[in-house]
CSV table of C-alpha atoms in Angstrom, one decimal:
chain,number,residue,atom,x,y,z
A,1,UNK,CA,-7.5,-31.7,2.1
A,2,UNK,CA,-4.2,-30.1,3.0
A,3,UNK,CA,-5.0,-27.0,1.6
A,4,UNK,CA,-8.2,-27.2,4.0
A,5,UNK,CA,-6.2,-28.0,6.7
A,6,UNK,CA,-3.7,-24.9,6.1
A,7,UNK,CA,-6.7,-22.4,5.6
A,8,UNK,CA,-8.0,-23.6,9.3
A,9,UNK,CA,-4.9,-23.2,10.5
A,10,UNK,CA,-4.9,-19.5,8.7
A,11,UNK,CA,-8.2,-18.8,9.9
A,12,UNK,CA,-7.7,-19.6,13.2
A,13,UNK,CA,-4.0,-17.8,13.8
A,14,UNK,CA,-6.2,-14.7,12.2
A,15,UNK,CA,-9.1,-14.8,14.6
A,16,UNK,CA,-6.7,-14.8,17.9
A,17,UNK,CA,-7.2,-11.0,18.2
A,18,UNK,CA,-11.2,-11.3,17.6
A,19,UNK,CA,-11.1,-13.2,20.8
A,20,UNK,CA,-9.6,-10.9,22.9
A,21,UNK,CA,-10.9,-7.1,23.2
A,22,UNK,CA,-8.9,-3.6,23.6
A,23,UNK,CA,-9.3,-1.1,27.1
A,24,UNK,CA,-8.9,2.6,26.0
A,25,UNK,CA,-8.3,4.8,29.0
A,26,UNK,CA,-7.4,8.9,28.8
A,27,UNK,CA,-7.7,11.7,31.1
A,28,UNK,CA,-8.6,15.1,30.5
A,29,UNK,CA,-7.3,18.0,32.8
A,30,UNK,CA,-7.0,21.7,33.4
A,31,UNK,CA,-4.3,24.1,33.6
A,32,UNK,CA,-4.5,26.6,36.1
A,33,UNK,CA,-1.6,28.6,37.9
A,34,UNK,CA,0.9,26.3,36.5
A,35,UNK,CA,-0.1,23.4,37.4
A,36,UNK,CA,-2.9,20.3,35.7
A,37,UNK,CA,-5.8,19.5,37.6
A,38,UNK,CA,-7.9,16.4,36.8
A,39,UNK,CA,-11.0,17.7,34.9
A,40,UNK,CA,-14.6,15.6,36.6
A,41,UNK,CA,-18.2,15.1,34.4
A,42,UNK,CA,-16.4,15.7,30.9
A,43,UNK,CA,-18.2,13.8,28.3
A,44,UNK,CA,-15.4,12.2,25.8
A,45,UNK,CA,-16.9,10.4,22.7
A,46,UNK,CA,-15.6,8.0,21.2
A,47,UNK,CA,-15.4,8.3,17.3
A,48,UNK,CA,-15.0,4.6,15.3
A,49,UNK,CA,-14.4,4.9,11.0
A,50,UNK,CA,-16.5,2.6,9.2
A,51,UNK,CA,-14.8,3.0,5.9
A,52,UNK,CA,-16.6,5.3,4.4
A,53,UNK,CA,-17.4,8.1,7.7
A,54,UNK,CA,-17.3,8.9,11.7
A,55,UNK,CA,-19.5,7.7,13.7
A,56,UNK,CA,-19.9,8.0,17.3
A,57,UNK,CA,-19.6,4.8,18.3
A,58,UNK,CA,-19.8,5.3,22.5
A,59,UNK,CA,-19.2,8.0,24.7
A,60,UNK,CA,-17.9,8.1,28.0
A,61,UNK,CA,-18.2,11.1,31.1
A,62,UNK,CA,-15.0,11.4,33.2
A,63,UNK,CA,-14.4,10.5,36.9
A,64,UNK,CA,-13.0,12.5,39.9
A,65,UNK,CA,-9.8,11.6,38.7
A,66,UNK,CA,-10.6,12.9,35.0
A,67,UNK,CA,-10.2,9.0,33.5
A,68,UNK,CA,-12.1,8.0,31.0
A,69,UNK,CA,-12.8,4.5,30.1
A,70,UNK,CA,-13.8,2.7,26.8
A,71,UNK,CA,-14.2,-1.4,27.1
A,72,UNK,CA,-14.0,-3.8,25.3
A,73,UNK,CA,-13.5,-3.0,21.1
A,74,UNK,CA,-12.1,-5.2,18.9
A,75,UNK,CA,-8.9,-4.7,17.8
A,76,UNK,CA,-8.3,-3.0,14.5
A,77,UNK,CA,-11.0,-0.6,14.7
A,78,UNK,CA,-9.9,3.2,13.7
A,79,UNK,CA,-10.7,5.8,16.1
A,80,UNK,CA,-10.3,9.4,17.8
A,81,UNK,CA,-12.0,10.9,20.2
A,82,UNK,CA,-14.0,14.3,20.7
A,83,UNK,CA,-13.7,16.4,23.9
A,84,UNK,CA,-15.6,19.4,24.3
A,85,UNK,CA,-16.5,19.9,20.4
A,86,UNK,CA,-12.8,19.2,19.2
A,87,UNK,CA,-11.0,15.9,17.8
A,88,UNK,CA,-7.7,14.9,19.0
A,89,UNK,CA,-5.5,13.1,18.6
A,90,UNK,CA,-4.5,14.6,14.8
A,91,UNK,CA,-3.9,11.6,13.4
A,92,UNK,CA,-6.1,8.7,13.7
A,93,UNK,CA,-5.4,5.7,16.1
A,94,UNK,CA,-5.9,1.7,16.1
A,95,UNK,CA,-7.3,-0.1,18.7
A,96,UNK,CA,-4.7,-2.8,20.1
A,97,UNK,CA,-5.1,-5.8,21.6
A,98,UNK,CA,-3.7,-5.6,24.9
A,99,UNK,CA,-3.4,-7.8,27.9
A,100,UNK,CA,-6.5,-7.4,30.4
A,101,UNK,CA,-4.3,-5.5,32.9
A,102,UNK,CA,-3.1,-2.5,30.6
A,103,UNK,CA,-4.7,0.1,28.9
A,104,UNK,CA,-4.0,1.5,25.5
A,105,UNK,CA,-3.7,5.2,26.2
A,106,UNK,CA,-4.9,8.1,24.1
A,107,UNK,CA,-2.8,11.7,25.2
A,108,UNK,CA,-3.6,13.4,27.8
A,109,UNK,CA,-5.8,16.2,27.0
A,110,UNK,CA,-5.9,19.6,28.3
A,111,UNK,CA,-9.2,21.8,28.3
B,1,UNK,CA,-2.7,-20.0,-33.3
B,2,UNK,CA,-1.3,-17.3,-31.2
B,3,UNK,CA,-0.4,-15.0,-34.0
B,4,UNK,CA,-4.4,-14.8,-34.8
B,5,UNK,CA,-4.9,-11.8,-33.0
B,6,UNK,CA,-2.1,-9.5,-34.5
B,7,UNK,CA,-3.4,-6.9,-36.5
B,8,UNK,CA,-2.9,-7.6,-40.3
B,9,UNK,CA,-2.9,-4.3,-41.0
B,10,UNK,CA,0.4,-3.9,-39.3
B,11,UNK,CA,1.9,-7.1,-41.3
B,12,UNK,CA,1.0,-5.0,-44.2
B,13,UNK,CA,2.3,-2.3,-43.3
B,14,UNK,CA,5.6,-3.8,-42.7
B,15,UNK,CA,5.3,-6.0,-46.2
B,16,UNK,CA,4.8,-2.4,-47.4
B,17,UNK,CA,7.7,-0.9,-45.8
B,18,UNK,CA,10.4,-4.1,-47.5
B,19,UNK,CA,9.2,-3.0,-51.1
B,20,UNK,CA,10.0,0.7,-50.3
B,21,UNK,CA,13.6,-0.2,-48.3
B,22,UNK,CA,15.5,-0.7,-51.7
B,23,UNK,CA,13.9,2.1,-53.1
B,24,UNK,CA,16.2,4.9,-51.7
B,25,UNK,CA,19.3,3.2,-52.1
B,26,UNK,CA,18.4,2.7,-56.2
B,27,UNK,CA,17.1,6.3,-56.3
B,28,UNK,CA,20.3,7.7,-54.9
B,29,UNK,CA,21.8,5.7,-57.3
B,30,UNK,CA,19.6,7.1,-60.6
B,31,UNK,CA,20.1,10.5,-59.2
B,32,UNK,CA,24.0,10.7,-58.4
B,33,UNK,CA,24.9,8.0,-61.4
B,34,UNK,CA,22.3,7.7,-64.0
B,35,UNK,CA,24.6,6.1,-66.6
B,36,UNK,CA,26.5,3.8,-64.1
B,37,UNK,CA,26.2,0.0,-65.8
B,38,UNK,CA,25.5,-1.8,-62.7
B,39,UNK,CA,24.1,-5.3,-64.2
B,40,UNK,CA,21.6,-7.7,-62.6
B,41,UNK,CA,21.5,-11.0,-64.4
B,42,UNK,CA,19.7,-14.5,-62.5
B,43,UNK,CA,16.7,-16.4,-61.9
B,44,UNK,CA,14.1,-15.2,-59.0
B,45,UNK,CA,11.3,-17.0,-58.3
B,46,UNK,CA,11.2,-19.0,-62.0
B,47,UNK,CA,11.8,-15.8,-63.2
B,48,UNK,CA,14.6,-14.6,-65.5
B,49,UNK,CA,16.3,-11.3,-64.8
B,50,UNK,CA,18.2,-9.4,-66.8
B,51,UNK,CA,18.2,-5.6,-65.4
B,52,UNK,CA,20.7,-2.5,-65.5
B,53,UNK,CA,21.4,0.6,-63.6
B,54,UNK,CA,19.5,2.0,-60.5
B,55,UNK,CA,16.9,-1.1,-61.4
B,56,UNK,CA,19.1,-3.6,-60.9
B,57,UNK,CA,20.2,-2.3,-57.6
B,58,UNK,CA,16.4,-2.1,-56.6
B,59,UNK,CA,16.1,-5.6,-57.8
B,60,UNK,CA,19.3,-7.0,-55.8
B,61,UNK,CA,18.1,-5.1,-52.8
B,62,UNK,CA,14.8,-6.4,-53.3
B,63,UNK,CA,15.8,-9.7,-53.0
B,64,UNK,CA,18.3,-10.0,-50.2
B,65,UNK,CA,15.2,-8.6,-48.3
B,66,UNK,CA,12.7,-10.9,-49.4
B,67,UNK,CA,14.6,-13.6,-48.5
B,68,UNK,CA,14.4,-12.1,-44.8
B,69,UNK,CA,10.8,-11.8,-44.8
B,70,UNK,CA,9.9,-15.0,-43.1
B,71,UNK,CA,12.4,-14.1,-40.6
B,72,UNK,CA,11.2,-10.2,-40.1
B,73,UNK,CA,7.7,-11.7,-40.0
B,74,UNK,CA,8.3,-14.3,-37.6
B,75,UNK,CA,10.1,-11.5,-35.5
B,76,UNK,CA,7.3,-9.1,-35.4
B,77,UNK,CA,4.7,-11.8,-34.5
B,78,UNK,CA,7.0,-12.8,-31.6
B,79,UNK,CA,7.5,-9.2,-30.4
B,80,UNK,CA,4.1,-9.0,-30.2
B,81,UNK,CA,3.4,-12.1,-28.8
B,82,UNK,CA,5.8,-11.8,-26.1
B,83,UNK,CA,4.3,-7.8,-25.2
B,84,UNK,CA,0.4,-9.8,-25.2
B,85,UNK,CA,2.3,-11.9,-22.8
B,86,UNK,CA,3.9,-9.2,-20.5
B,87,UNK,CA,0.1,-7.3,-20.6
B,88,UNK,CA,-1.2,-10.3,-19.3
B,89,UNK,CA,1.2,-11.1,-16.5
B,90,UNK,CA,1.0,-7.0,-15.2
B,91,UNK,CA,-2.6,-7.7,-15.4
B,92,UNK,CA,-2.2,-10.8,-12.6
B,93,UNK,CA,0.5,-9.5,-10.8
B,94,UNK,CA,0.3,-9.4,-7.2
B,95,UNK,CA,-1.1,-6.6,-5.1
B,96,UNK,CA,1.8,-4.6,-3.1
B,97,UNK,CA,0.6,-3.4,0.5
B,98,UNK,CA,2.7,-1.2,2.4
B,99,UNK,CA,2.6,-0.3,5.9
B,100,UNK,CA,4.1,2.5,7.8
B,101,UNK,CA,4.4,2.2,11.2
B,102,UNK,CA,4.6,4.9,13.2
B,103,UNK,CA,4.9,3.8,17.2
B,104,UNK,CA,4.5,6.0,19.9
B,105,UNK,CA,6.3,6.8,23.5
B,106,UNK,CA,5.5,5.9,26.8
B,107,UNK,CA,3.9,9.8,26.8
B,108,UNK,CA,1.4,9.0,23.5
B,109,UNK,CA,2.7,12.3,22.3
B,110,UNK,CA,6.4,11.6,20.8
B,111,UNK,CA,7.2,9.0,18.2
B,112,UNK,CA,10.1,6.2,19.7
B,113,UNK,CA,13.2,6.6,18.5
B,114,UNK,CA,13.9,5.1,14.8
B,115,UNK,CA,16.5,2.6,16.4
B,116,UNK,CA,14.3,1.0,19.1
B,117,UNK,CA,11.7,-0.3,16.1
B,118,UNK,CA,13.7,-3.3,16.2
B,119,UNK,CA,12.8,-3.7,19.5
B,120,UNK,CA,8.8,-3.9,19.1
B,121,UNK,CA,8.8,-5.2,14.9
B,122,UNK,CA,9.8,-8.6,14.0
B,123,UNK,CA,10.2,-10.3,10.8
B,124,UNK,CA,7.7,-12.4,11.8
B,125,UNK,CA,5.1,-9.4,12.8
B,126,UNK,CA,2.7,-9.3,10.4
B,127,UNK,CA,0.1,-12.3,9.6
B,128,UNK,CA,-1.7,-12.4,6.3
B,129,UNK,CA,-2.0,-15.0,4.1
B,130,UNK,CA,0.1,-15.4,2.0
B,131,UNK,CA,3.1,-14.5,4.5
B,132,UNK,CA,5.6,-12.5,2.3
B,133,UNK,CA,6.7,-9.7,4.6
B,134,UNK,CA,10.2,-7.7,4.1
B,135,UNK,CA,10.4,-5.0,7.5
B,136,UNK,CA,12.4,-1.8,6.1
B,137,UNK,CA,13.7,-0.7,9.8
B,138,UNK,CA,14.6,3.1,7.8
B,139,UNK,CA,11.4,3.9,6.5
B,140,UNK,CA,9.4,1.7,8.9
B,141,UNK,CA,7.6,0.2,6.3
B,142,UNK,CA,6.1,-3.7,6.3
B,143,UNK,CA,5.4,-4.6,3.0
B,144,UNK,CA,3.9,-8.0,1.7
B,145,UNK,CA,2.4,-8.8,-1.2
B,146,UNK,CA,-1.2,-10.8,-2.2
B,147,UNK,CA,-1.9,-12.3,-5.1
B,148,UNK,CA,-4.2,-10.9,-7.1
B,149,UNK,CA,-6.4,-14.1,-7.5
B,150,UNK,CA,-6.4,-14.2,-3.8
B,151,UNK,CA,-7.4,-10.2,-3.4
B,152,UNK,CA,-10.3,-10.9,-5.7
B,153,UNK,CA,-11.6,-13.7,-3.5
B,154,UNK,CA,-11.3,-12.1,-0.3
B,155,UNK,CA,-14.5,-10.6,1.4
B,156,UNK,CA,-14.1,-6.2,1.5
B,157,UNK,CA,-11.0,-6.4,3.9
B,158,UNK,CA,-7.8,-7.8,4.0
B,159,UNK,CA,-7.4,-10.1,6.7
B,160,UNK,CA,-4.0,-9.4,8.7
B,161,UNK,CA,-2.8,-9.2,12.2
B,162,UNK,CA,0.2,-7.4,13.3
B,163,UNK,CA,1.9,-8.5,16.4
B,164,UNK,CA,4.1,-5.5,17.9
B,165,UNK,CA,6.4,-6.6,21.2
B,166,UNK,CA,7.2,-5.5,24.5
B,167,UNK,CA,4.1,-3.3,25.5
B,168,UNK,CA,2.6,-2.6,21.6
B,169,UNK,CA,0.3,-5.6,21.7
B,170,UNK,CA,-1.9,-6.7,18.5
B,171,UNK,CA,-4.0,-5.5,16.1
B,172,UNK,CA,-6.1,-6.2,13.4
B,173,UNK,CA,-4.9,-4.1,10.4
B,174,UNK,CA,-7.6,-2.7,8.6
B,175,UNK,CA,-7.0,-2.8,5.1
B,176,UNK,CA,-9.8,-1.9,3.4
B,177,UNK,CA,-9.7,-3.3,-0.4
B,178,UNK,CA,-9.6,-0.1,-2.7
B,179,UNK,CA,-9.2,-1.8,-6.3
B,180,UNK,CA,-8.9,1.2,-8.1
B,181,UNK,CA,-5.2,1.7,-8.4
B,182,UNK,CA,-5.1,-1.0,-10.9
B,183,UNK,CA,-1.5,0.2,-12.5
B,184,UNK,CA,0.7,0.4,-9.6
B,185,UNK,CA,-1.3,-2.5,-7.5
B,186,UNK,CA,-0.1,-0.8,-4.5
B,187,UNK,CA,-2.3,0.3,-1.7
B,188,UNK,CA,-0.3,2.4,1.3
B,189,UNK,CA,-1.3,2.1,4.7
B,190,UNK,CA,-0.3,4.0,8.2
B,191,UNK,CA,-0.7,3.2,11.5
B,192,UNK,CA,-0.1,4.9,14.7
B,193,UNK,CA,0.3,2.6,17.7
B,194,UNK,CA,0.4,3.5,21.6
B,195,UNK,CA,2.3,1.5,24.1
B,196,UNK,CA,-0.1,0.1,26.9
B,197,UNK,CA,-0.1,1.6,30.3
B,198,UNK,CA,-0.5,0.3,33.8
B,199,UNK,CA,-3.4,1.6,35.6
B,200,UNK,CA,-1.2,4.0,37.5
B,201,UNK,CA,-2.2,7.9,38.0
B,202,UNK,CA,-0.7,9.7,35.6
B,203,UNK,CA,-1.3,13.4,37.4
B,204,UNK,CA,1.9,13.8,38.7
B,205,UNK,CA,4.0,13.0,35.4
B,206,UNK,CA,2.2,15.5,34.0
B,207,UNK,CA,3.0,18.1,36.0
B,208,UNK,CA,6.7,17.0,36.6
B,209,UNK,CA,6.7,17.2,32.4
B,210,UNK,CA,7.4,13.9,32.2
B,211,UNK,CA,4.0,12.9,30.4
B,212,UNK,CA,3.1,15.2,27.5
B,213,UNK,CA,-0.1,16.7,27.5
B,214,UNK,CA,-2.2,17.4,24.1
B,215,UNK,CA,-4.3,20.9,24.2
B,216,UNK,CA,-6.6,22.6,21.6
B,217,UNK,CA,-3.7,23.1,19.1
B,218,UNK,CA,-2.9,19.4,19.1
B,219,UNK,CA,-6.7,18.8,17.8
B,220,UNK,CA,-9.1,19.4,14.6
B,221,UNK,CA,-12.1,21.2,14.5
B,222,UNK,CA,-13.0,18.1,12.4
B,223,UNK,CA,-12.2,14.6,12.9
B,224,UNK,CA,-8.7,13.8,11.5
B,225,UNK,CA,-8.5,12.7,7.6
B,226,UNK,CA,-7.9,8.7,7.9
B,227,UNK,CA,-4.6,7.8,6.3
B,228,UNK,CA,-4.8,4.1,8.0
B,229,UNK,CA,-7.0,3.3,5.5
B,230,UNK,CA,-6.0,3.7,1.6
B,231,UNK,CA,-7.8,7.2,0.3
């Protein structure tokens, strides 16, 4: 019985982040005469591992202000993103679990 | 009961070996001295003796030996007993999983300086069951250990959950159970981490430089290898 009891208790403290899902937010710009200019109607996918591959898991277009948006993952999952036929960031990322309010940011990418 | 599985050929091997010891010793003895009277007189084993010369040697030898053998015998079944033992503890011996960190900056470009780790990692940072963790703040490497019993019962992934502070959030950490590494029982992870932003436009940073930017030479033609996951 107490070992039941301490495996709930386990469970349960591992299952907080399930409950909760991860923002991902980027923008993509362009540099011309010196200076970065937000980059509109750019598709972005997002690429997930599933422990054995890549797979496109969503994909996002950007807005006026060249923000892109992917809601709601779970936390934990592996992931880069492709822009424009090319993978960045060079290494792989995680998703966090982050309050509501904030965004986990992948770099700011330049066409 | 435990000596059951030792290989008799070795015991023999080794009986073998204390009827050859004395041999040198009473060779060396025929060769350099042949005519020396060295005289071996007394009962062994019901036995009367009554030798001379290199023979006598052999016998004397021969003797102070056998008396030992009980006690050579007993020592190589214990060796051996004890190495069974050791094979069968590094068989059951936990798993070691270690876990760079690598945290980025405000700009999701540079890494954070090695001092401010202690900032964002905490002793207790990591949950996984069970909760031995040890944070190495040098090489920014979490390591805990799971028994194997407990590895073999889990489901394909490890189940853990690292809390990171001030802006670093939680995660899930994906550990995906590779069992081959049977030797070492180690399985290396990393993880790269961003720091949250506000919803703020980042444009202007950028161009006053103080937001890095990534451009086609910070990218792969390919998606990146995955090192957060053992390979």
């Amino acid at each position: 019985m107490k070992h039941l009891v301490v495996a709930i208790i386990i469970a349960l403290t591992l299952n907080i982040g399930n409950a909760h899902a991860t923002n991902i937010r980027g923008q993509i710009v362009r540099y011309v005469n010196g200076r970065y200019y937000p980059l509109p109607n750019v598709r972005v996918d997002f690429m997930a591992w599933n422990g054995q591959a890549w797979v496109l898991s969503a994909y996002a277009i950007t807005g006026a202000d060249g923000f892109y948006y992917f809601i709601n993952f779970s936390p934990g999952i592996t992931f880069c993103v492709a822009v424009l036929g090319r993978f960045y960031p060079l290494q792989p990322l995680i998703t966090q679990n982050l309050a509501p309010q904030l965004y986990q940011d992948v770099p700011v990418i330049s066409s | 009961m435990e000596y059951d599985n030792l290989d008799p050929l070795y015991k023999i091997l080794c009986l073998a070996l204390i009827f050859l010891v004395p041999l040198a010793p009473a060779f060396g003895l025929y060769k350099i001295a042949p005519a020396d009277k060295f005289l071996a007189k007394g009962d062994f084993s019901g036995f009367k003796i009554n030798a001379t010369g290199s023979a006598a040697i052999y016998i004397v030898l021969f003797v102070a030996i056998y008396s030992q053998t009980s006690v050579i015998l007993a020592g190589i079944d214990s060796s051996r007993v004890l190495k069974n033992k050791i094979t069968s503890l590094e068989k059951d011996k936990p798993w070691k999983i270690e876990y760079t960190l690598k945290l980025m900056d405000q700009d999701s470009v540079h890494e954070i300086e090695q001092t401010e780790y202690a900032k964002y990692v905490q002793p207790d940072s990591i949950i996984c069951s069970p909760r031995a963790i040890h944070f190495d703040i040098d090489s920014k490497i979490i390591t805990f250990y799971i028994d194997n019993s407990l590895l073999t019962s889990m489901g394909d992934t490890i189940k853990s959950q690292l809390l990171l502070r001030n802006g670093y959030g939680t995660t899930i950490i994906p550990i995906t159970k590779k069992l081959e590494n049977t030797q070492d029982r180690l399985i290396k992870i990393n993880g790269v981490f961003y720091k949250a932003q506000s919803k703020a436009n980042q444009i202007n940073d950028i161009n006053n430089h103080r937001v890095a930017v990534l451009n086609k030479t910070n990218s792969n033609v390919t998606p990146p290898v995955v090192t957060s996951i053992p390979q």
